[in-house]
XYZ file of C-alpha atoms in Angstrom:
290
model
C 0.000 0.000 0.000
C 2.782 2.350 1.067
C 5.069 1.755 -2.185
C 2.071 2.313 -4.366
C 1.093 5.306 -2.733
C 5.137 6.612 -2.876
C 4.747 5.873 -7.374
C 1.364 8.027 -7.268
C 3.145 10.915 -5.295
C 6.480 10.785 -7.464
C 4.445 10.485 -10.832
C 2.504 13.719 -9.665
C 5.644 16.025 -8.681
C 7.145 14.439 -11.847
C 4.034 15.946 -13.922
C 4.319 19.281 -11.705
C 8.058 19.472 -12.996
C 7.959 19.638 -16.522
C 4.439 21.647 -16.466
C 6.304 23.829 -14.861
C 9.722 24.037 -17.286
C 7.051 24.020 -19.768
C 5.892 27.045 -18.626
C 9.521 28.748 -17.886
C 11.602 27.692 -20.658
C 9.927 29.822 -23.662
C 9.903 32.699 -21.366
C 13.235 32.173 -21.221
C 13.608 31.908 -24.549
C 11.983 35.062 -25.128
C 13.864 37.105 -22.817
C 17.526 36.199 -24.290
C 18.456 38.863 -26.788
C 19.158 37.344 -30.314
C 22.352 38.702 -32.520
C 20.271 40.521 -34.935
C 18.539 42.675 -31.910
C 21.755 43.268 -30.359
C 23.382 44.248 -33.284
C 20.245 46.711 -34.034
C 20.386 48.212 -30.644
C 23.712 49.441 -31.021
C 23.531 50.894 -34.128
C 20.751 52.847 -32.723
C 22.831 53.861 -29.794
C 25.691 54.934 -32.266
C 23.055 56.359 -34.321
C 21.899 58.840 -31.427
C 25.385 60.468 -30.343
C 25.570 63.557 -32.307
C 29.118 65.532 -32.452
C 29.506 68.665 -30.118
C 30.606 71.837 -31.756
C 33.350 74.576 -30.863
C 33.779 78.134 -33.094
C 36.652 77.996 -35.018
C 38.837 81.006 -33.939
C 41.005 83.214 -36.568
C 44.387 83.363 -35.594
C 45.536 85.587 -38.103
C 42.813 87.794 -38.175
C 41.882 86.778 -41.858
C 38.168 85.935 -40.875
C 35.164 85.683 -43.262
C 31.355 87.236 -42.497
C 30.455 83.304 -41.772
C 31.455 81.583 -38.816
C 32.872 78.159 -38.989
C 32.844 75.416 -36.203
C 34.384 72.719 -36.025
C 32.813 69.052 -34.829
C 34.191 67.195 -32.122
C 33.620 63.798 -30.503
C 31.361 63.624 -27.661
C 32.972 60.600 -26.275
C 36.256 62.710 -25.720
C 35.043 66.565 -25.826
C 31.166 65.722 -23.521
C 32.528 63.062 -21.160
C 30.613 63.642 -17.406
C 32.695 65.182 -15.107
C 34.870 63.327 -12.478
C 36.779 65.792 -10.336
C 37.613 62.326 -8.274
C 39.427 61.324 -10.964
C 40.782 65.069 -11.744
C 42.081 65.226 -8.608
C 43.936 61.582 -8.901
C 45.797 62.140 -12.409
C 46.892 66.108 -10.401
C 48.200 64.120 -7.739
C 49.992 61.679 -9.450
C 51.546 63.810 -11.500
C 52.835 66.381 -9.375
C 54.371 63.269 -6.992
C 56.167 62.580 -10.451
C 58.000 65.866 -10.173
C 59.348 65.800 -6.680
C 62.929 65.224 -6.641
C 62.946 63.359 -3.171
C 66.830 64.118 -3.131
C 66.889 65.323 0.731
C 69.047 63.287 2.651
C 70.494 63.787 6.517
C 72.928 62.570 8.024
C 72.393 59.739 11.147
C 74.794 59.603 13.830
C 76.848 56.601 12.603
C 77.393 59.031 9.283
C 78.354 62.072 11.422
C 82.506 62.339 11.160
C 84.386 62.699 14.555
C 85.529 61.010 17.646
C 83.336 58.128 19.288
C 85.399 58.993 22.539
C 82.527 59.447 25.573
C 82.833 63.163 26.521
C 82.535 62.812 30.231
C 82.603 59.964 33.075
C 78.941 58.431 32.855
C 79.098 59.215 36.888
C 80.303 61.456 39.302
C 80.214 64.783 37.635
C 76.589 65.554 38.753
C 75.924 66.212 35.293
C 73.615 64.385 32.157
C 75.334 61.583 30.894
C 76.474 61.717 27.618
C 77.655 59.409 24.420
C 79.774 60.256 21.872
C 79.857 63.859 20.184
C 77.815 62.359 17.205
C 74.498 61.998 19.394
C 71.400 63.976 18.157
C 70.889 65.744 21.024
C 74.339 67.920 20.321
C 75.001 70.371 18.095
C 76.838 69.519 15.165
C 75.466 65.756 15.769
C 73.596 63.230 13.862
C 69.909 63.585 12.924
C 67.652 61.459 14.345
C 64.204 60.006 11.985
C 65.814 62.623 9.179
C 64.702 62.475 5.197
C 66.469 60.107 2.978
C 66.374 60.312 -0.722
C 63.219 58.039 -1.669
C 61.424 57.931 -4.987
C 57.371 59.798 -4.377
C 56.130 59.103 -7.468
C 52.630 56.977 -7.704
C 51.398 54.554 -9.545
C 47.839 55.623 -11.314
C 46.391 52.820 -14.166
C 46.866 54.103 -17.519
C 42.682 54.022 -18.533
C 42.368 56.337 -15.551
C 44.571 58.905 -17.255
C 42.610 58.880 -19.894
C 39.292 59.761 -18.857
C 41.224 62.303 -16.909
C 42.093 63.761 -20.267
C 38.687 63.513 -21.259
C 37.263 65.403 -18.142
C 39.609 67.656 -18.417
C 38.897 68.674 -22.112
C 35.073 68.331 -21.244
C 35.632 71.034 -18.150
C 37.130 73.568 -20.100
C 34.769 73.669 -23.075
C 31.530 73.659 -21.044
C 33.559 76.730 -19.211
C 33.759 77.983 -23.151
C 38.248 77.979 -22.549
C 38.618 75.860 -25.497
C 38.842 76.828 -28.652
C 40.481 75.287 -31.972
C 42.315 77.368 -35.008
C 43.274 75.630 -38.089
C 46.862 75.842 -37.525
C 49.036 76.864 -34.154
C 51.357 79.408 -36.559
C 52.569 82.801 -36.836
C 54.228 84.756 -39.626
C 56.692 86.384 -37.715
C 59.359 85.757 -35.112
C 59.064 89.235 -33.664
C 57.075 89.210 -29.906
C 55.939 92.834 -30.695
C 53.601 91.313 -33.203
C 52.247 88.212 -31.467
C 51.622 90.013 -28.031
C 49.862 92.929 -30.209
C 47.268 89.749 -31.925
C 47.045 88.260 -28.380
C 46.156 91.334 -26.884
C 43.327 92.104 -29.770
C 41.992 88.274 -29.388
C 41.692 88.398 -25.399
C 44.413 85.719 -25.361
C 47.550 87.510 -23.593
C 47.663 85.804 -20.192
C 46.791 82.325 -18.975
C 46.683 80.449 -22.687
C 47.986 77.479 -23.581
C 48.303 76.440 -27.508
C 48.851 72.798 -28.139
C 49.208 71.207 -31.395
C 49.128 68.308 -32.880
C 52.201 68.151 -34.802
C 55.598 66.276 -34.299
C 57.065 70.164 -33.057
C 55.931 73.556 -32.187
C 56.438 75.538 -35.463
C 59.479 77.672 -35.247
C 58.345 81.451 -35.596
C 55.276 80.708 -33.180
C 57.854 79.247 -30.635
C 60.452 81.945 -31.396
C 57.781 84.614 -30.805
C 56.097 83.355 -27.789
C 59.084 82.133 -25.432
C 59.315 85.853 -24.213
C 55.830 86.151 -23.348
C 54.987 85.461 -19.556
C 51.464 83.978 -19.576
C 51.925 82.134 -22.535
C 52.991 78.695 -23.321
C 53.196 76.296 -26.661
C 53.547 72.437 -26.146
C 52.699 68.947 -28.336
C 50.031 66.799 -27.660
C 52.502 64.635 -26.705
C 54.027 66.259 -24.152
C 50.549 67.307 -23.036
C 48.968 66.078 -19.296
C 46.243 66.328 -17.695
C 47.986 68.797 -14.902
C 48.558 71.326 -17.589
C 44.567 71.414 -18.797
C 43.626 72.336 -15.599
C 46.176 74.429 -14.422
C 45.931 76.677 -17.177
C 42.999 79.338 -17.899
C 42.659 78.759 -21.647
C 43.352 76.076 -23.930
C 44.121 76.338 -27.537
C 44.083 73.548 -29.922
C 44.805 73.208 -33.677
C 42.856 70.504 -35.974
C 45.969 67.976 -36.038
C 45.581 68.323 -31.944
C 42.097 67.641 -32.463
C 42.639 64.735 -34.256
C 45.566 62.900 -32.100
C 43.317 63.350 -28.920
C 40.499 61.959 -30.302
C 42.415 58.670 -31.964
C 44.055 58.583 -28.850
C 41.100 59.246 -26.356
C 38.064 58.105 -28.420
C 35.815 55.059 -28.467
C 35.683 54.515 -32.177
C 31.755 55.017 -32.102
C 32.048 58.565 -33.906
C 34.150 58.524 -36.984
C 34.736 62.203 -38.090
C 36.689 62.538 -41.074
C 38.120 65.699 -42.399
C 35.068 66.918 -44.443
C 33.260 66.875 -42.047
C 35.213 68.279 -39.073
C 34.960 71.864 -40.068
C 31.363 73.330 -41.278
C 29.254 76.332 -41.475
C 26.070 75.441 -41.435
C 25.505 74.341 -37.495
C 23.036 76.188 -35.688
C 24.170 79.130 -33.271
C 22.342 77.595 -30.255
C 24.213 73.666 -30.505
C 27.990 75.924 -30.611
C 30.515 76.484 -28.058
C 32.377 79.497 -28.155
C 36.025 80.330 -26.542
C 36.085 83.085 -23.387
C 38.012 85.841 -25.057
C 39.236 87.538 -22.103
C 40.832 86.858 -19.273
């Protein structure tokens, strides 16, 4: 009686089972993504980012009645900001430049005479060592600095969103701007300081571009100007985006951050980087003074 009833009960939880994987398996089924749906949902989500645009500033002063502005990619130029991570690649770079080259000397480095200076009793005095203890003058130095390395150790990825924050900071605070080439036509600092000075440029910029060098007559005529530095993309930190007021890039600059910094979703390609028909409202614009 008892083995018969056990077969009923089994049979019946048996039944229950696959009713129930019955039941679970196509909704399974239907809720794992196939490769044609994945494959459409990110070309939609590649479809939907949409360049950010910066003014394109005159250098020379050559300008035409139309504005142009050049396109930039969002995934480097509109990345959300991190000041966690702003404050990490500052850090670790300016533990980088510390020399960590004091050094003292301890008392077994101290030259002189190891002879005790006076009978340890019987003078009524403090007992004393040698003339080398840290407690005289001219003596050793106790817990003193020793030359020691402080740089830090930061993961390269890190450094480059850093770059990307940093780039995003400065042209939502409209500091950024782009010309079509860092160059001047003269050597002479009368004549660069005088454009500066016109542009609202003459203290706190920073022009970076993209090529292998600075061009000679723009780094000829700006090494006398205080307030103003030219460097290479790369030679170019994230330290040096933040610490200075106004950043200046050229298109080849442009181009090497965003092969260097970009995710590949946004191609851009050199048609289409500059235009002139982008709606006021969707355009960044540089600060021109200081």
């Amino acid at each position: 009686m008892f083995s018969a009833l056990r077969k009923s009960v089994a049979g019946s939880s048996q039944a229950i089972c696959r009713r129930r994987m019955a039941t679970i398996a196509p909704t399974l089924d239907q809720s794992k993504p196939t490769t044609s749906q994945s494959k459409l949902a990110i070309r939609k989500a590649v479809d939907s980012i949409k360049p950010v645009y910066v003014t394109m500033s005159s250098f020379t002063g050559k300008s035409n009645s139309a504005k142009k502005a050049v396109a930039l990619d969002p995934t480097v130029f509109d990345h959300p900001i991190r000041r966690d991570i702003l404050h990490l690649c500052v850090v670790h770079h300016l533990d980088s430049l510390r020399q960590g080259t004091a050094s003292t000397k301890t008392r077994a480095e101290v030259a002189g005479s190891r002879r005790k200076i006076r009978p340890q009793k019987g003078t009524g005095r403090a007992r004393l060592g040698d003339r080398q203890s840290p407690m005289l003058r001219g003596g050793g130095v106790a817990f003193g600095p020793k030359p020691r390395d402080f740089s830090t150790k930061l993961n390269r990825k890190v450094i480059q969103m850093g770059m990307r924050v940093a780039l995003t900071m400065k042209l939502r605070e409209q500091r950024l701007g782009v010309l079509q080439r860092i160059n001047w036509w003269s050597h002479k600092t009368a004549t660069l300081n005088s454009r500066l000075s016109g542009l609202g440029w003459r203290t706190g910029t920073l022009f970076v571009t993209g090529e292998s060098e600075v061009p000679a007559r723009m780094r000829l005529a700006s090494k006398n100007l205080r307030g103003i530095e030219c460097r290479t993309v790369a030679d170019l930190v994230v330290y040096d985006i933040v610490k200075w007021r106004r950043v200046i890039l050229d298109l080849a600059a442009v181009d090497a951050l965003e092969q260097a910094l970009g995710k590949g979703l946004l191609g851009i390609s050199d048609s289409e980087r500059v235009v002139s028909d982008v709606t006021h409202s969707s355009v960044e614009e540089v600060e021109p003074s200081a």
